[in-house]
Coordinates of C-alpha atoms and ligand atoms in Angstrom, one line a residue:
M129 CA 60.5 141.5 10.1
N130 CA 61.3 144.8 11.8
R131 CA 63.9 144.2 14.6
S132 CA 64.9 147.7 15.6
R133 CA 64.9 148.7 19.3
L134 CA 61.3 149.6 20.6
A135 CA 60.7 153.2 21.3
I136 CA 59.4 152.1 24.8
A137 CA 62.8 150.7 25.5
G138 CA 64.7 153.8 24.4
G139 CA 64.7 153.2 20.6
K140 CA 63.8 155.8 17.9
P141 CA 60.0 156.0 17.4
V142 CA 58.4 155.2 14.1
R143 CA 56.9 158.8 14.0
T144 CA 56.8 161.8 16.1
K145 CA 54.0 163.8 14.5
P146 CA 50.5 163.0 15.9
L147 CA 48.2 161.2 13.6
P148 CA 45.3 163.2 12.3
L149 CA 42.2 163.5 14.5
E150 CA 39.3 161.1 13.9
F151 CA 36.2 163.4 12.8
P152 CA 35.5 161.8 9.4
G153 CA 33.2 164.4 7.9
I154 CA 35.2 167.5 9.2
H155 CA 38.3 166.4 7.2
H156 CA 36.3 166.7 3.9
M157 CA 34.7 170.1 4.7
D158 CA 35.4 172.8 2.3
Q159 CA 34.1 176.0 0.7
R160 CA 30.8 174.1 -0.2
E161 CA 29.7 173.8 3.4
V162 CA 30.7 177.4 4.1
D163 CA 28.6 178.6 1.0
A164 CA 25.6 176.5 2.1
A165 CA 25.7 177.9 5.7
V166 CA 26.1 181.5 4.3
R167 CA 23.2 180.9 1.8
V168 CA 20.8 180.1 4.7
L169 CA 22.2 183.0 6.9
R170 CA 21.7 185.4 3.9
S171 CA 18.2 184.2 3.6
R172 CA 17.5 185.1 7.3
S173 CA 15.2 182.1 7.3
L174 CA 16.8 179.6 9.9
F175 CA 13.6 177.7 11.0
R176 CA 12.3 174.8 8.9
Y177 CA 8.7 175.9 8.7
Y178 CA 8.8 179.6 7.9
G179 CA 11.1 182.5 7.3
I180 CA 11.6 185.7 5.2
A181 CA 12.9 183.6 2.2
L182 CA 12.5 180.0 3.3
Q183 CA 15.1 177.7 1.6
K184 CA 13.4 174.4 2.8
E185 CA 16.8 173.0 3.5
V186 CA 15.5 170.5 6.2
E187 CA 12.8 169.2 3.8
K188 CA 15.3 168.8 1.0
L189 CA 17.8 167.1 3.4
E190 CA 14.9 164.7 4.4
A191 CA 14.3 163.8 0.7
E192 CA 18.0 163.3 -0.1
L193 CA 18.4 161.1 3.0
A194 CA 15.5 159.0 2.0
R195 CA 17.0 158.5 -1.4
F196 CA 20.4 157.8 0.0
F197 CA 19.1 155.1 2.4
R198 CA 16.5 153.9 0.1
V199 CA 13.8 154.2 2.7
K200 CA 10.3 155.7 2.5
Y201 CA 10.4 158.2 5.4
T202 CA 13.1 160.2 7.1
I203 CA 12.9 162.9 9.8
A204 CA 15.8 165.2 10.4
V205 CA 16.4 165.9 14.1
S206 CA 18.7 167.8 16.2
S207 CA 20.8 164.9 17.6
G208 CA 21.3 161.1 17.6
T209 CA 20.2 161.1 21.3
G210 CA 17.0 163.0 20.3
A211 CA 16.4 160.5 17.4
L212 CA 16.5 157.6 19.9
Q213 CA 13.9 159.2 22.1
V214 CA 11.6 160.1 19.1
A215 CA 11.9 156.5 17.8
L216 CA 11.1 155.0 21.2
S217 CA 8.1 157.3 21.6
A218 CA 6.8 156.5 18.1
L219 CA 7.2 152.8 19.0
G220 CA 5.2 153.3 22.1
V221 CA 7.7 152.3 24.7
G222 CA 6.9 153.0 28.3
P223 CA 6.7 151.6 31.8
G224 CA 6.4 147.8 32.3
Q225 CA 8.6 147.1 29.3
E226 CA 12.0 145.6 28.9
I227 CA 14.0 146.8 26.0
I228 CA 17.1 144.7 25.0
V229 CA 20.2 146.9 24.5
P230 CA 24.0 145.7 23.8
A231 CA 26.6 145.7 26.4
Y232 CA 28.8 147.8 24.0
S233 CA 26.9 150.9 22.8
W234 CA 26.7 154.5 24.1
V235 CA 25.1 156.0 27.1
S236 CA 22.3 157.5 24.9
V237 CA 20.8 154.2 24.2
A238 CA 20.2 153.3 27.8
A239 CA 19.2 156.8 28.5
A240 CA 16.5 156.8 25.8
V241 CA 14.9 153.7 27.4
V242 CA 15.0 155.0 30.9
N243 CA 13.6 158.4 29.8
Q244 CA 10.6 156.5 28.4
G245 CA 10.0 154.8 31.8
A246 CA 11.1 151.3 30.4
I247 CA 13.9 149.1 31.7
P248 CA 17.0 148.4 29.5
V249 CA 18.1 144.8 29.7
L250 CA 21.8 144.2 28.6
A251 CA 22.6 141.5 26.1
D252 CA 26.1 140.4 25.5
I253 CA 28.1 141.0 22.3
D254 CA 30.2 138.6 20.2
D255 CA 33.4 139.2 18.1
T256 CA 31.5 141.4 15.9
F257 CA 31.3 143.8 18.9
C258 CA 27.7 144.1 18.2
L259 CA 24.7 142.0 19.7
N260 CA 25.2 138.3 19.8
P261 CA 21.8 136.9 18.4
A262 CA 22.0 133.9 20.8
E263 CA 22.3 136.2 23.7
V264 CA 19.4 138.3 22.6
E265 CA 17.2 135.2 22.6
K266 CA 18.2 134.4 26.1
C267 CA 17.2 137.9 27.3
I268 CA 13.5 137.7 26.0
T269 CA 10.8 137.4 28.6
P270 CA 7.0 138.1 28.5
K271 CA 7.8 141.7 29.2
T272 CA 10.3 142.3 26.3
R273 CA 9.0 144.8 23.9
G274 CA 11.8 145.4 21.5
I275 CA 15.4 145.3 20.6
I276 CA 17.9 148.0 20.0
L277 CA 20.7 146.8 17.8
V278 CA 23.7 149.3 17.8
H279 CA 26.0 149.1 14.7
M280 CA 29.2 149.9 16.6
S281 CA 32.4 151.4 15.6
G282 CA 31.8 151.7 12.0
A283 CA 30.8 148.3 11.0
P284 CA 27.4 146.6 10.8
G285 CA 26.1 144.1 13.4
N286 CA 24.5 140.8 12.6
V287 CA 21.2 142.6 11.7
K288 CA 19.6 139.8 9.6
E289 CA 19.8 137.2 12.4
V290 CA 18.6 139.7 15.1
L291 CA 15.7 140.7 12.8
K292 CA 14.7 137.1 12.5
I293 CA 14.4 136.9 16.3
A294 CA 12.5 140.2 16.4
R295 CA 10.0 139.0 13.8
K296 CA 9.6 135.5 15.5
Q297 CA 9.0 137.0 18.9
R298 CA 6.9 139.9 17.7
L299 CA 9.3 142.5 19.0
F300 CA 10.3 145.8 17.4
L301 CA 13.8 146.2 16.2
L302 CA 15.3 149.7 16.3
E303 CA 18.8 149.9 14.6
D304 CA 21.1 152.6 16.1
C305 CA 23.5 153.6 13.1
A306 CA 25.0 156.5 14.8
Q307 CA 28.5 155.2 14.4
C308 CA 27.8 153.4 10.9
N309 CA 26.2 155.9 8.7
G310 CA 26.4 154.6 5.2
G311 CA 27.1 151.1 6.2
S312 CA 25.4 148.2 4.6
V313 CA 24.7 144.5 4.8
G314 CA 24.3 142.6 1.4
G315 CA 24.0 146.0 -0.3
Q316 CA 21.1 147.1 1.9
K317 CA 21.8 150.3 4.1
V318 CA 21.9 149.7 7.9
G319 CA 18.9 151.4 9.5
T320 CA 16.5 150.0 7.0
F321 CA 16.3 146.4 8.1
G322 CA 14.2 147.0 11.3
D323 CA 11.1 148.9 12.1
M324 CA 13.0 152.1 12.6
G325 CA 16.6 153.3 12.4
I326 CA 18.4 156.3 13.8
F327 CA 21.7 158.2 12.8
S328 CA 23.7 160.9 14.5
F329 CA 25.5 163.8 12.7
Q330 CA 27.5 164.8 15.8
M331 CA 31.1 165.8 15.2
N332 CA 32.7 162.3 15.6
K333 CA 30.3 160.8 13.0
N334 CA 30.8 159.9 9.4
I335 CA 29.1 163.2 8.2
T336 CA 28.4 166.1 10.4
A337 CA 27.1 169.6 11.2
G338 CA 28.5 169.6 14.6
E339 CA 25.2 168.2 15.9
G340 CA 22.2 166.6 14.2
G341 CA 20.5 163.3 13.5
C342 CA 17.8 161.6 11.8
V343 CA 15.1 158.9 12.2
V344 CA 14.2 156.5 9.3
T345 CA 11.4 154.1 8.7
N346 CA 9.3 152.4 6.0
D347 CA 6.3 152.4 8.2
A348 CA 3.7 155.2 7.6
R349 CA 2.3 155.2 11.1
L350 CA 5.6 155.2 12.8
Y351 CA 6.7 157.9 10.7
R352 CA 3.7 160.1 11.4
R353 CA 4.1 159.5 15.1
A354 CA 7.8 160.2 15.1
F355 CA 7.3 163.3 13.1
A356 CA 4.8 164.7 15.6
V357 CA 7.1 163.7 18.6
H358 CA 10.0 165.4 17.3
D359 CA 8.1 168.6 17.1
L360 CA 5.3 169.6 19.3
G361 CA 3.3 166.4 19.3
F362 CA 1.0 167.1 16.4
A363 CA 1.0 166.7 12.6
R364 CA 1.7 169.7 10.3
D365 CA 0.1 170.5 6.9
Q366 CA 2.1 171.3 3.7
N367 CA 2.6 174.9 4.9
G368 CA 3.9 173.8 8.3
R369 CA 0.6 174.7 10.2
L370 CA -0.2 172.5 13.0
I371 CA -3.0 170.0 12.6
M372 CA -4.7 169.5 16.1
N373 CA -7.7 167.3 15.2
D374 CA -6.1 163.9 14.3
P375 CA -6.8 161.7 17.5
D376 CA -3.9 159.5 16.5
L377 CA -1.4 162.3 16.5
C378 CA -2.4 164.2 19.7
L379 CA 0.9 163.3 21.3
W380 CA 3.6 165.0 23.3
G381 CA 6.4 166.7 21.5
K382 CA 10.1 166.6 22.4
G383 CA 11.3 169.6 20.5
Y384 CA 14.2 168.0 18.6
R385 CA 13.6 169.9 15.3
L386 CA 16.7 170.4 13.0
D387 CA 17.5 174.0 11.9
E388 CA 18.0 175.3 8.4
V389 CA 21.8 176.1 8.7
R390 CA 22.7 172.5 9.8
A391 CA 20.5 171.0 7.3
A392 CA 22.2 173.0 4.4
I393 CA 25.6 171.8 5.8
L394 CA 24.5 168.3 6.1
R395 CA 23.1 168.3 2.5
V396 CA 26.8 169.0 1.3
Q397 CA 28.2 166.4 3.6
L398 CA 25.7 163.7 2.5
K399 CA 27.0 164.1 -1.1
K400 CA 30.6 163.5 0.3
L401 CA 29.6 160.5 2.4
P402 CA 30.5 157.8 -0.2
S403 CA 34.0 159.3 -0.8
I404 CA 34.6 159.7 3.0
I405 CA 33.7 156.1 3.6
E406 CA 35.8 155.0 0.6
R407 CA 38.9 156.7 2.1
M408 CA 38.5 155.2 5.7
H409 CA 37.5 151.8 4.2
A410 CA 40.7 151.8 2.1
S411 CA 43.0 152.9 4.9
K412 CA 41.5 150.5 7.3
Y413 CA 41.7 147.4 5.1
R414 CA 45.3 148.2 4.1
I415 CA 46.3 148.3 7.8
R416 CA 44.1 145.2 8.6
T417 CA 45.4 143.1 5.8
A418 CA 49.0 143.9 7.0
L419 CA 48.0 142.7 10.5
E420 CA 46.6 139.5 9.3
K421 CA 50.1 137.7 9.3
F422 CA 50.6 138.1 13.1
P423 CA 49.4 135.1 14.9
Q424 CA 49.0 137.0 18.2
V425 CA 46.4 139.3 16.7
Q426 CA 42.7 138.6 16.3
L427 CA 40.7 140.9 14.2
R428 CA 37.2 142.0 14.8
K429 CA 34.7 139.7 12.9
I430 CA 33.2 141.8 10.0
I431 CA 29.7 140.8 8.9
D432 CA 30.1 142.3 5.4
K433 CA 33.4 143.9 4.4
K434 CA 31.8 145.9 1.6
G435 CA 29.4 147.5 4.1
D436 CA 32.0 148.4 6.7
T437 CA 32.4 152.2 6.8
G438 CA 36.0 151.7 7.9
S439 CA 35.9 154.3 10.8
F440 CA 37.5 152.1 13.4
L441 CA 39.9 149.2 13.6
I442 CA 39.5 146.9 16.6
I443 CA 42.2 144.4 17.5
T444 CA 42.1 141.8 20.2
Y445 CA 44.8 139.9 21.8
H446 CA 45.0 136.8 23.8
D447 CA 44.9 138.4 27.3
A448 CA 44.6 141.8 28.9
E449 CA 48.4 142.1 29.7
T450 CA 49.4 141.5 26.2
A451 CA 46.9 144.1 25.0
K452 CA 48.2 146.7 27.4
K453 CA 51.8 146.0 26.6
I454 CA 51.3 146.3 22.8
N455 CA 49.1 149.4 23.2
L456 CA 51.8 151.2 25.4
A457 CA 54.5 150.1 23.0
L458 CA 52.5 151.4 19.9
R459 CA 51.8 154.7 21.6
A460 CA 55.5 155.1 22.3
E461 CA 56.2 154.5 18.5
G462 CA 54.0 157.6 17.9
I463 CA 50.7 155.8 17.0
V464 CA 48.8 158.4 18.8
T465 CA 46.5 161.5 17.9
S466 CA 47.1 165.0 19.5
S467 CA 45.8 165.1 23.1
Q468 CA 42.2 165.9 21.9
G469 CA 41.7 162.7 19.9
I470 CA 40.9 159.4 21.3
S471 CA 42.9 156.8 19.2
N472 CA 44.8 153.8 19.9
I473 CA 43.4 153.2 23.3
L474 CA 42.5 150.0 25.2
M475 CA 38.8 149.6 25.1
T476 CA 38.6 149.7 28.8
D477 CA 39.3 153.5 28.4
W478 CA 36.5 153.9 26.0
G479 CA 34.3 155.7 28.6
L480 CA 30.5 155.6 28.3
H481 CA 30.5 153.0 25.5
L482 CA 30.9 150.3 28.1
Y483 CA 27.9 149.4 30.2
Y484 CA 29.7 149.2 33.5
N485 CA 31.2 152.7 33.0
I486 CA 27.8 154.4 33.1
P487 CA 27.3 155.3 36.6
S488 CA 23.6 156.4 36.2
L489 CA 22.9 152.8 34.8
V490 CA 24.9 150.8 37.3
N491 CA 23.4 152.8 40.2
Q492 CA 20.0 153.1 38.6
T493 CA 19.7 156.7 39.2
S494 CA 16.7 159.0 38.5
V495 CA 16.1 162.6 37.7
D496 CA 13.1 162.8 40.2
G497 CA 13.3 162.2 43.8
R498 CA 11.2 159.1 43.7
G499 CA 13.3 156.8 41.5
F500 CA 11.7 156.9 38.2
P501 CA 11.5 154.6 36.3
W502 CA 13.2 151.9 38.4
T503 CA 10.6 152.3 41.3
L504 CA 7.5 152.3 39.2
A505 CA 5.1 149.5 40.1
E506 CA 4.9 148.5 36.4
N507 CA 8.6 147.9 36.5
A508 CA 8.8 145.8 39.6
G509 CA 10.5 142.5 39.1
L510 CA 11.9 143.4 35.5
A511 CA 15.3 141.9 34.8
R512 CA 18.2 144.3 35.5
D513 CA 21.9 143.8 36.2
Y514 CA 24.3 146.5 35.0
H515 CA 27.5 145.9 37.2
K516 CA 30.7 144.6 35.5
G517 CA 30.3 140.9 35.2
A518 CA 26.7 141.1 33.7
C519 CA 28.1 140.5 30.2
L520 CA 31.2 138.2 30.4
V521 CA 32.1 138.1 26.7
A522 CA 32.0 141.9 26.5
D523 CA 34.0 142.2 29.6
S524 CA 36.6 139.9 28.3
L525 CA 36.7 141.7 24.8
F526 CA 37.0 145.2 26.4
E527 CA 40.0 144.1 28.4
R528 CA 41.8 142.5 25.5
S529 CA 41.1 144.8 22.8
M530 CA 42.5 148.0 21.3
L531 CA 40.6 150.6 19.3
I532 CA 42.2 152.7 16.6
A533 CA 40.2 155.4 14.8
V534 CA 40.7 155.6 11.1
P535 CA 40.5 159.2 10.0
S536 CA 39.2 160.0 6.5
C537 CA 42.4 161.8 5.7
L538 CA 45.1 159.3 6.6
S539 CA 48.1 159.7 4.0
E540 CA 49.9 156.8 2.6
K541 CA 52.7 157.7 4.9
D542 CA 50.4 157.8 8.0
E543 CA 49.3 154.1 6.9
D544 CA 52.8 153.1 6.4
D545 CA 53.8 154.3 9.8
I546 CA 50.9 152.5 11.6
I547 CA 51.8 149.3 9.8
R548 CA 55.5 149.7 10.5
A549 CA 54.9 150.4 14.2
F550 CA 52.6 147.3 14.4
D551 CA 55.4 145.3 12.6
K552 CA 58.1 146.6 14.9
V553 CA 56.1 145.9 18.2
L554 CA 54.4 142.6 17.3
S555 CA 57.8 141.3 15.8
A556 CA 59.6 142.1 19.0
L557 CA 56.8 140.4 21.1
L558 CA 56.9 137.3 18.9
L559 CA 60.7 137.2 19.2
A560 CA 60.5 137.5 23.0
R561 CA 58.0 134.6 23.1
T562 CA 60.2 132.5 20.8
S563 CA 63.3 133.1 22.8
I564 CA 61.4 132.2 26.1
A565 CA 60.1 129.1 24.4
A566 CA 63.5 128.1 23.3
A567 CA 65.2 128.7 26.6
Ligands
LIG740 C1 25.8 154.4 19.3 C2 25.4 156.0 19.5 N1 24.1 156.1 19.5 C3 23.6 157.4 19.8 C4 24.5 158.5 19.9 C5 24.0 159.8 20.2 O1 24.2 160.8 19.1 P1 24.4 162.4 19.4 O2 25.6 162.6 20.0 O3 24.1 162.9 18.1 O4 23.3 162.7 20.5 C6 26.0 158.2 19.8 C7 26.8 159.3 19.9 O5 27.9 159.3 20.0 C8 26.3 156.9 19.4 O6 27.6 156.6 19.4

């Protein structure tokens, strides 16, 4: 047990050098990504469908993603937000429909539903920090059309249970795997359980080209619809020419095509994904195991340890006051990243991931002057409550939990320091409790 004076009380901090920033894919970037980008630039063919010397990087990326996820169809797109909108369009989401979304996700999830003219319905989470299947069931009404399960903070949600509910109730299941790329449950990759899955390749994600995303599905019709929507609304032939006479694919395009440079970078990153995950997973579980001995710590429930990508560690305490105290003490011990990074924070500071922090959702705002989609006649009477208090388990978990990003480049010394800082702070707290109890 470490009994030295806490840095917050004037003692020497465990470390003074900031921890590395999160950005998993970035830490593994090297000359290979540079060469890939330069190869495309030299070809002067930056568009997926034609060019002076087209490299077909996007097409190759899609084939490689399909092999990696073991899924029939993939569509590379320009962002995870775009991927969500493409998937919901392919699934036929529109006014008069309720779509179940988790209390803990990201603003893009609710945004995608609202942009389709449908109404997001919040379902509470459990100690997996993902959808609680029992809460999903409670949210189902005759207007419910589908469920978006978001595999949050690096680890999979309870996808098998949620899938059972979706199948029983004839609802679609869309898996948002933006934060869990490469994660799996029982050896099957997340994103491939439901009707469709989406991924993000934005800079904070497990692999990246700065921006990017993809949509995956095993359903041929959903694939064709999504492919048309991500582009101009129509199918294309082998040579990239538009096919305008297919009545099933005369849709409205959203313009989320991916470009050749980012596809080339992502092809290199995809090859590195298993080793990126291996590094984060090893660091996370070394720290997690060390924390297990502390009775005041409650660790996030993990559905499948093997399938956890390891990018985040979530620790919950008995009450909000204890969480705050420990968080501040750990930060004083030097368990922080440089100012750009968001690590070792209380979850209440986790911005647009918490439903009640999304002002456009809470206030039901609209981009038009007439209140679309909230005021549409089709949406009258649909369930909606987005203020804090709507999801009590999430509210309590957010207040009592701390989130630590696990970069893919943590050294053994960094891990030692994190463990030593926890040991120091938690031991002091335990000691203080024991002395109060003994007094
Ligand atoms: C859960 C989740 N879904 C969707 C997205 C959107 O991805 P992008 O930033 O690529 O648009 C994000 C991005 O942070 C996310 O965390």
